[in-house]
Short mmCIF file of C-alpha atoms in Angstrom, two decimals:
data_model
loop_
_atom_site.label_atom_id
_atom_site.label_comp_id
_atom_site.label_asym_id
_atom_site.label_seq_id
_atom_site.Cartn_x
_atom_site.Cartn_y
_atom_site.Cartn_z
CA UNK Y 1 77.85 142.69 58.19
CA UNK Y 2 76.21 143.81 61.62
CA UNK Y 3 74.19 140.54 60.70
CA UNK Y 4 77.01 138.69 60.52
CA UNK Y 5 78.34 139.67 63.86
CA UNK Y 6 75.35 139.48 65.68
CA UNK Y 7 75.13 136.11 64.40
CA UNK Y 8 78.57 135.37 65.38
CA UNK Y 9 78.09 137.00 68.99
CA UNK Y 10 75.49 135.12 69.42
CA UNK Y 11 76.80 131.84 68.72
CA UNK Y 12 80.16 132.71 70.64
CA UNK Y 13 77.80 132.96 73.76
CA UNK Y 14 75.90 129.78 73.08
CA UNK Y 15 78.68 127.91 73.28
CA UNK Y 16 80.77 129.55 76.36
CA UNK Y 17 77.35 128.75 77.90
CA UNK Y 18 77.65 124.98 76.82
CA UNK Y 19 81.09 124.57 77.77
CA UNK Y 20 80.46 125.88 80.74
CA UNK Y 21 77.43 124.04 81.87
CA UNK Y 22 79.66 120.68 80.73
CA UNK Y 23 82.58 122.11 83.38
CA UNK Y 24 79.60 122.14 85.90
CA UNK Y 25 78.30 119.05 85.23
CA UNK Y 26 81.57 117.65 85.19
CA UNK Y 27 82.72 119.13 88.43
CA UNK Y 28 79.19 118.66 90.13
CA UNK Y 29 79.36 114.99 89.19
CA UNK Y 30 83.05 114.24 90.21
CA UNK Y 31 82.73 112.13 93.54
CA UNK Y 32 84.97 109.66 95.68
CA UNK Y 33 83.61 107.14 97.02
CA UNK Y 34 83.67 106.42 100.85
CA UNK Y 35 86.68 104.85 102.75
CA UNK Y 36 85.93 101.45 104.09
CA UNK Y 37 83.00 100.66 101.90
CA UNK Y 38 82.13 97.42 102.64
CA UNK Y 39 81.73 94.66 99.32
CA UNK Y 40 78.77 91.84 98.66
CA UNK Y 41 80.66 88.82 98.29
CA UNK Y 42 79.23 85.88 95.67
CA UNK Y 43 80.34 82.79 97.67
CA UNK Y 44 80.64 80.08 95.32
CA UNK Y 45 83.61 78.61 97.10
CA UNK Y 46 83.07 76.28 100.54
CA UNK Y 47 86.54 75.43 101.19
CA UNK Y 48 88.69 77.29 103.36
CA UNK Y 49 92.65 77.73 103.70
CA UNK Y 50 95.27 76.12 105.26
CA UNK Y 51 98.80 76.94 106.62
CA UNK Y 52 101.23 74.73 105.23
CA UNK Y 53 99.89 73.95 101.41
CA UNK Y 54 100.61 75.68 98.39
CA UNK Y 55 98.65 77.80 96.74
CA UNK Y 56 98.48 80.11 93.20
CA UNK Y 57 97.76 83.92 93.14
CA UNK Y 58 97.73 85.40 89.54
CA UNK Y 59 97.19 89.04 89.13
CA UNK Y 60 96.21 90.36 85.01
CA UNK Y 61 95.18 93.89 84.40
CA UNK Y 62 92.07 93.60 82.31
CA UNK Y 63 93.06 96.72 80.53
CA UNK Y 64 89.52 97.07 79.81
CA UNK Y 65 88.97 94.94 77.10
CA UNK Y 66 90.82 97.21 74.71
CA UNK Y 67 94.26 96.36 73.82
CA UNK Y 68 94.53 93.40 71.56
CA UNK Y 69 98.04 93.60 70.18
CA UNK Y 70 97.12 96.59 67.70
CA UNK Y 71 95.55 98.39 69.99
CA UNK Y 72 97.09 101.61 71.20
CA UNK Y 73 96.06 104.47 73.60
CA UNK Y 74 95.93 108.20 73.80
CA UNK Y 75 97.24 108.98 77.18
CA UNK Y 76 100.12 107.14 76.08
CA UNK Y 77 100.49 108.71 72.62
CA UNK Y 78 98.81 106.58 70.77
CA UNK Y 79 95.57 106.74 68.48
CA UNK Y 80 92.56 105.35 70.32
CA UNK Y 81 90.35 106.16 73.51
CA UNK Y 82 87.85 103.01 72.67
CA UNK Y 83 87.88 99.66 72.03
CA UNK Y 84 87.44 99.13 68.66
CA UNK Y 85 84.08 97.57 69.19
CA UNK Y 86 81.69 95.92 71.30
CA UNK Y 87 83.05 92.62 69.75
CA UNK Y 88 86.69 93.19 70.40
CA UNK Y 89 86.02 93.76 73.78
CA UNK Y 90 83.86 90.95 74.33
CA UNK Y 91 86.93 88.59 72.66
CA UNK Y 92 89.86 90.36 74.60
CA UNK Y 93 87.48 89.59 78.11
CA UNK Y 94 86.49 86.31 76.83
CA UNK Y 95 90.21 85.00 76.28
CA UNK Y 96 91.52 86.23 79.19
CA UNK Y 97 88.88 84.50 80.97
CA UNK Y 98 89.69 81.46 79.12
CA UNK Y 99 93.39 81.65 80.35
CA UNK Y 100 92.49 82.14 83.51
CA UNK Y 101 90.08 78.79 83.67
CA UNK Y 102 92.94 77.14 82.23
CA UNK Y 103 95.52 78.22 84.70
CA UNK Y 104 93.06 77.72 87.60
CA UNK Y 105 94.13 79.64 90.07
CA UNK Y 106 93.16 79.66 93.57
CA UNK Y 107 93.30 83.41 93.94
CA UNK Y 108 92.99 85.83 90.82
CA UNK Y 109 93.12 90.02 91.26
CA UNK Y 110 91.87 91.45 87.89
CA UNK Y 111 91.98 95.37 87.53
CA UNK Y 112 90.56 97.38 85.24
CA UNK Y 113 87.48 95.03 84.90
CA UNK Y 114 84.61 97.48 82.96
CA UNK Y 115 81.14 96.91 83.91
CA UNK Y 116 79.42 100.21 81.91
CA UNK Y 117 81.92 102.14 79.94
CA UNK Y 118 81.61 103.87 76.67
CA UNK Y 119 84.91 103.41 76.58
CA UNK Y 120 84.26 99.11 76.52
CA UNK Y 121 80.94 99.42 74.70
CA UNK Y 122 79.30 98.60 78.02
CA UNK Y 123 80.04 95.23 78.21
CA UNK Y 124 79.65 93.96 81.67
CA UNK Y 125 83.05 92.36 81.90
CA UNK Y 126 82.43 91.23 85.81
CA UNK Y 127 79.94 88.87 84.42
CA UNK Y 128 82.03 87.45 81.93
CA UNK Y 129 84.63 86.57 84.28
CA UNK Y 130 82.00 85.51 86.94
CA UNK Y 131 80.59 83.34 84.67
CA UNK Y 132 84.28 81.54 83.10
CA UNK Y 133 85.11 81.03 86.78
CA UNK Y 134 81.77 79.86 88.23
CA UNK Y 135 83.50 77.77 91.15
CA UNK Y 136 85.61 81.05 92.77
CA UNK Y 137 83.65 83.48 95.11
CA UNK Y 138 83.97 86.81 93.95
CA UNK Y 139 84.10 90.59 95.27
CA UNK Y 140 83.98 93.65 93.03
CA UNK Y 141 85.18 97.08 94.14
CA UNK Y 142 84.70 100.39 92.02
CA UNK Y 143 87.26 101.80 91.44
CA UNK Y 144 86.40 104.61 89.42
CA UNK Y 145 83.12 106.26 88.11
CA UNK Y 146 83.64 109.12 85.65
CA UNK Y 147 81.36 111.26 84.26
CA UNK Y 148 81.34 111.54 80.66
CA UNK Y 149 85.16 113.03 79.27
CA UNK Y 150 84.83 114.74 75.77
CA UNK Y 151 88.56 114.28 74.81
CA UNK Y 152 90.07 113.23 73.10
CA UNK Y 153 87.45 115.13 70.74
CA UNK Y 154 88.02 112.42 67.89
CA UNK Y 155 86.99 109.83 70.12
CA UNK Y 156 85.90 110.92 73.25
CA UNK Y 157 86.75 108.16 76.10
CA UNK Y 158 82.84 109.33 77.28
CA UNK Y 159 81.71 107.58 80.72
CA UNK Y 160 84.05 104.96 82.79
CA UNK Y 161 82.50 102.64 85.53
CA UNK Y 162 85.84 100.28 86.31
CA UNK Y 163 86.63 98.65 88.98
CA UNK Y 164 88.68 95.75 90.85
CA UNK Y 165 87.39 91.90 90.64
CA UNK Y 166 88.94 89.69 92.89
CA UNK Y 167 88.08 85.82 92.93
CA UNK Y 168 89.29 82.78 94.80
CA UNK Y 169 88.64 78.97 95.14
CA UNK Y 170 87.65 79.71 99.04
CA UNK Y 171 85.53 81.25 101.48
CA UNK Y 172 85.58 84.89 101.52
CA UNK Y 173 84.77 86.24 104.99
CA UNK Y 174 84.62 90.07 104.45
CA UNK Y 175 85.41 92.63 101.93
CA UNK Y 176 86.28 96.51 101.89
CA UNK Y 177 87.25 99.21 99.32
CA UNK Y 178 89.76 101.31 100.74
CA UNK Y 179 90.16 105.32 99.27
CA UNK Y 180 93.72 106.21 97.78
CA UNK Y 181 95.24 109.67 98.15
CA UNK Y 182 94.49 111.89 94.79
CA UNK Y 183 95.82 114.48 93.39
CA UNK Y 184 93.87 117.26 93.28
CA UNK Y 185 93.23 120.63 90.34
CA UNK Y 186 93.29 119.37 86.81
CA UNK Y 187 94.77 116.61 87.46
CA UNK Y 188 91.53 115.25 88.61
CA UNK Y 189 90.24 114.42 85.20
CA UNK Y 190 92.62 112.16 84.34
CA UNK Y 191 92.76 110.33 87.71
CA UNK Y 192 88.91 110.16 89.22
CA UNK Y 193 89.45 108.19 91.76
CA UNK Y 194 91.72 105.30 93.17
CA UNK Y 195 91.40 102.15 95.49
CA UNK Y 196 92.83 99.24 96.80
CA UNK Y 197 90.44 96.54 98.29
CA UNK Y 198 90.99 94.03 100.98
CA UNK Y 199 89.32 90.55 101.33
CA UNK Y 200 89.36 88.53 104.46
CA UNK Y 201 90.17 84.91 103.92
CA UNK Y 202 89.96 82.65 107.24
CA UNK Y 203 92.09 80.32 107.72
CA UNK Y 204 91.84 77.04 109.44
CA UNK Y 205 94.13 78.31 111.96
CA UNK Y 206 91.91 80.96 112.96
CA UNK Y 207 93.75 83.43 111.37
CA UNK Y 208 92.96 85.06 108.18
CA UNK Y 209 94.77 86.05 105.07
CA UNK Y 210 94.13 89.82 104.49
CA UNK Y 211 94.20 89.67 100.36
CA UNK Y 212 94.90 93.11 98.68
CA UNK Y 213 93.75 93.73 95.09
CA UNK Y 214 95.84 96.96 94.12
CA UNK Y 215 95.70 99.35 91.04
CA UNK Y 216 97.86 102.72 92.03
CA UNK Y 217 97.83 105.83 90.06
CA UNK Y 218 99.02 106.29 86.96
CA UNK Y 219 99.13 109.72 85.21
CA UNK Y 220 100.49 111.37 88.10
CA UNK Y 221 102.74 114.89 88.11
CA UNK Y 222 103.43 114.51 91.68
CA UNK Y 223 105.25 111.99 93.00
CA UNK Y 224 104.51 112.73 96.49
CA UNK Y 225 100.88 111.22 95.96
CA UNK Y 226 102.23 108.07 94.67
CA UNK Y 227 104.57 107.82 97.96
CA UNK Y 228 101.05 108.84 99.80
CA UNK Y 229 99.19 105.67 98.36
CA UNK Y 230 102.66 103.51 98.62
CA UNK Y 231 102.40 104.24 102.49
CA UNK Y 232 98.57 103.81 103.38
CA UNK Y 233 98.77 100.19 101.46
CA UNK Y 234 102.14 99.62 103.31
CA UNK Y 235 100.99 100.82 106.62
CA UNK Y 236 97.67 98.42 106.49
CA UNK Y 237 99.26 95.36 105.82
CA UNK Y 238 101.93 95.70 108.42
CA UNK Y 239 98.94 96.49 110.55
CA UNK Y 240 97.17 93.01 109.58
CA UNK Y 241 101.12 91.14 110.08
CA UNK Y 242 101.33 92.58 113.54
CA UNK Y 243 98.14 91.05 114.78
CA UNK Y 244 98.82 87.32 113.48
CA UNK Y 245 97.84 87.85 110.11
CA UNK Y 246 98.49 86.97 106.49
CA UNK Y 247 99.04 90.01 104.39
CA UNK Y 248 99.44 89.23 100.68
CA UNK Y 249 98.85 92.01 98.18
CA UNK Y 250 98.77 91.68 94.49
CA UNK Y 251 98.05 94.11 91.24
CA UNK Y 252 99.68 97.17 89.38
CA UNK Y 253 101.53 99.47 91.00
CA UNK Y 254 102.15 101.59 88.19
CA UNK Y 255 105.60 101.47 88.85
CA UNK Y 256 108.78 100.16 87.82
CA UNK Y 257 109.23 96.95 90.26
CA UNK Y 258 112.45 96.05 89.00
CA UNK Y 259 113.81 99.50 89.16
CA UNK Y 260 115.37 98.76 85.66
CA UNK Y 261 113.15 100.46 82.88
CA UNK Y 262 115.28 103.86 83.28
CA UNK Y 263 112.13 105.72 81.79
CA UNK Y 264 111.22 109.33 81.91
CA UNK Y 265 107.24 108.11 82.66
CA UNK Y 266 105.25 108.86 85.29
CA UNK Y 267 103.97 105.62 85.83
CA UNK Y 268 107.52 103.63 85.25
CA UNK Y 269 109.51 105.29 88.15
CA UNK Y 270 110.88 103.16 90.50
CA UNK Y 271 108.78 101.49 93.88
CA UNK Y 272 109.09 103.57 96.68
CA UNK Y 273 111.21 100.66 97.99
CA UNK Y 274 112.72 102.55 100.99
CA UNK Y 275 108.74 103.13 102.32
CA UNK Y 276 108.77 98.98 103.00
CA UNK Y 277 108.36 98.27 106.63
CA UNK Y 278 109.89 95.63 108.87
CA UNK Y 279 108.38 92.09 107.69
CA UNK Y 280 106.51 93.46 104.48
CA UNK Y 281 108.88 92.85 100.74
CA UNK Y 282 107.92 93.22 97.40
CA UNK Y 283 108.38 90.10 94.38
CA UNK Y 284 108.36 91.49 91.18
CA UNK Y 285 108.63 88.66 88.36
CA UNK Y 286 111.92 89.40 86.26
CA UNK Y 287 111.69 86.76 83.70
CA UNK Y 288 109.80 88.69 81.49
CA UNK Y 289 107.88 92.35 81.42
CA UNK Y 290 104.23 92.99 82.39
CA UNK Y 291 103.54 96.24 80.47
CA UNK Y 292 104.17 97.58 77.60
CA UNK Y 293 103.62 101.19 76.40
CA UNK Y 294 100.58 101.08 74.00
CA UNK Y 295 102.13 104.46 72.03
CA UNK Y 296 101.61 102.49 68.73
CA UNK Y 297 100.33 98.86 68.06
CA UNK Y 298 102.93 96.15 69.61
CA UNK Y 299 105.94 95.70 67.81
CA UNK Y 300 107.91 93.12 70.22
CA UNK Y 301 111.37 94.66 68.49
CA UNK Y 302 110.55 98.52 69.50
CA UNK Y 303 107.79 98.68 72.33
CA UNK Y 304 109.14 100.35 75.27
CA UNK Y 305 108.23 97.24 78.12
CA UNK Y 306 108.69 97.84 82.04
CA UNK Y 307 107.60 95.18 85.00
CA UNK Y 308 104.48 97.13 86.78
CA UNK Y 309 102.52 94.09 88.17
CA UNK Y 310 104.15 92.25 91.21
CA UNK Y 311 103.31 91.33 94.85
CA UNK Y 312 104.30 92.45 98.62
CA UNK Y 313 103.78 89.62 101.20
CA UNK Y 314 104.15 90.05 105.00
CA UNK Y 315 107.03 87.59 106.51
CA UNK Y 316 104.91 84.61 107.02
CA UNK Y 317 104.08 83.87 103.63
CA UNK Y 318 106.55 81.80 102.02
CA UNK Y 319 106.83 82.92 98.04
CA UNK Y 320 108.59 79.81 96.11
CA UNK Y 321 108.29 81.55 93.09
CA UNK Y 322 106.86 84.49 90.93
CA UNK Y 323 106.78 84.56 87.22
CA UNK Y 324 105.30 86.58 84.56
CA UNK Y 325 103.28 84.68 81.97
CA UNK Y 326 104.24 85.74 78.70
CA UNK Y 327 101.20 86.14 76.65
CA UNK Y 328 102.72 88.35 74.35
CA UNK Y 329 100.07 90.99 75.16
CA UNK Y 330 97.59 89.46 72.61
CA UNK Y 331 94.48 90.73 75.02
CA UNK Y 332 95.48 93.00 77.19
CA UNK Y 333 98.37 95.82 77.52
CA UNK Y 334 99.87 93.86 80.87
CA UNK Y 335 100.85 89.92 80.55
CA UNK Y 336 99.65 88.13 83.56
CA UNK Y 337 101.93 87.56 86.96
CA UNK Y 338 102.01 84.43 88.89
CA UNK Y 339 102.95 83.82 92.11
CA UNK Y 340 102.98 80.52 94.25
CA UNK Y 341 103.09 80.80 97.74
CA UNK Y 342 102.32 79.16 101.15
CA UNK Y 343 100.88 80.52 104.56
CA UNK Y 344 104.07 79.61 107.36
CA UNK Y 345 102.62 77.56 110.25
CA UNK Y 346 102.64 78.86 113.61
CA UNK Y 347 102.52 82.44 112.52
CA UNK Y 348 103.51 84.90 114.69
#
């Protein structure tokens, strides 16, 4: 028996000594990356835009590859951390690249774009998207770099390295990743890090359209931080509008948009609509939802679905029309938004 305790004792030990070095080596390798860290741009694209036509912005969360239409996640109650393999996530990436060729856009924000993740089997999703869209310069922001998560323990989410693509059939002139406000304590480990990135597109003009690629906080307990990140995006782009610019920002907001969903989520309260500043609205598309909850595989009869993916645009962009694609969430947990739009002459 005092064998047996020993034994036990000493095993007790060993592992309060390996949880605890994981807690350090989680904490120790929990960073955020600078404010204002400048992009590489790929510039593919020669031409460069004009007031007075009409162009397309879509905006798709990726949803990293995972969530075909039978896919569903743990933070949101459901099953899975993973995709279900390397070749599901290579066929989710590789169809919503398809749609995207097909639609040709002129501007396209993915989020959620994995380029090293246990979670997406490591495929390098930025280069499958770079290479269905080979006439669209590029930028790539990361948004998040994790350090490997052991839960759930049945299939643990491991390392994340995600991040914001934007692409568009023009000259890119500059690009910057721009820190959110976090959270801080526990709540860390769910939430890493957060950005929003800004690309500089010149205009014929002279002036430029400052293009925001946004992906906002989800699993949040305090909804002070959302209004936080809310105000820094809001505060830039009326920044850009009072100096003669275009602001146009695009993405999910991990928030209800129509302020109809009525939802006791985190992530489906209503915009912060009241934090909009003179000559800055928000277009949410209201023909059909963006998100659905991925609690259980899609059931198009039960899912609970909520409109998270919209736009803002300063006053001198002209929106004639946003719409969500309805793609019945075959690839991803978000359908695609579309929005057509054109840059006001003579802006002010």
């Amino acid at each position: 028996m005092r064998r047996f305790c020993i034994g036990l004792g000493c095993a007790a030990g060993a592992l309060v000594v390996v949880l605890l070095a994981y807690a350090a080596y989680v904490l120790l390798d929990m960073h955020r990356i600078e404010d204002n860290q400048p992009l590489e741009i790929v510039q593919n694209a020669s031409e460069v835009l004009e007031a007075g036509r009409e162009y397309t912005l879509l905006s798709w969360n990726a949803g990293f590859g995972a969530y075909s239409a039978d896919f569903s996640f743990f933070m949101d109650g459901g099953e899975h951390a993973r995709a279900f393999s390397c070749e599901a996530a290579q066929e989710n990436i590789a169809a919503m690249a398809a749609r995207i060729a097909q639609l040709s856009p002129d501007i396209a924000l993915l989020q959620e774009v994995d380029v090293d993740s246990d979670r997406s089997w490591h495929v390098d999703q930025r280069a499958m998207f770079a290479a269905a869209l080979p006439q669209m310069s590029s930028s790539f922001a990361v948004n998040y770099d994790s350090p490997y998560l052991f839960y759930p323990f049945s299939e643990p989410i491991g390392r994340s390295l995600s991040g914001l693509m934007t692409l568009a059939s023009a000259q890119m002139e500059s690009a910057v990743r721009r820190s959110l406000p976090l959270e801080g304590g526990l709540s860390r480990l769910t939430d890493l890090d957060r950005c929003y990135t800004v690309c500089r597109l010149p205009i014929a003009d002279g002036a430029e359209l400052c293009l925001y690629n946004v992906h906002l906080s989800a699993y949040t307990s305090d909804g002070a931080i959302a209004d936080e990140q809310a105000r820094l995006l809001l505060s830039d782009m009326a920044a850009e509008y009072a100096r003669g610019n275009y602001a146009l920002a695009g993405g999910d907001f991990n928030k209800d948009l129509l302020g109809n969903a009525g939802a006791d989520y985190a992530w489906a309260q209503p915009f912060p609509a009241d934090l909009l500043p003179e000559g800055i609205s928000l277009y949410a598309p209201g023909n059909a939802p963006t998100c659905r909850l991925a609690d259980a595989p899609y059931d198009p009869e039960t899912a609970f679905v909520v409109t998270l993916d919209g736009f803002l645009a300063s006053a001198n962009v002209e929106i004639l029309s946003c719409e969500t694609l309805d793609e019945g969430f075959a690839h991803s947990d978000h359908n695609p938004a579309l929005l057509r739009f054109r840059l006001m002459k003579n802006a002010a």
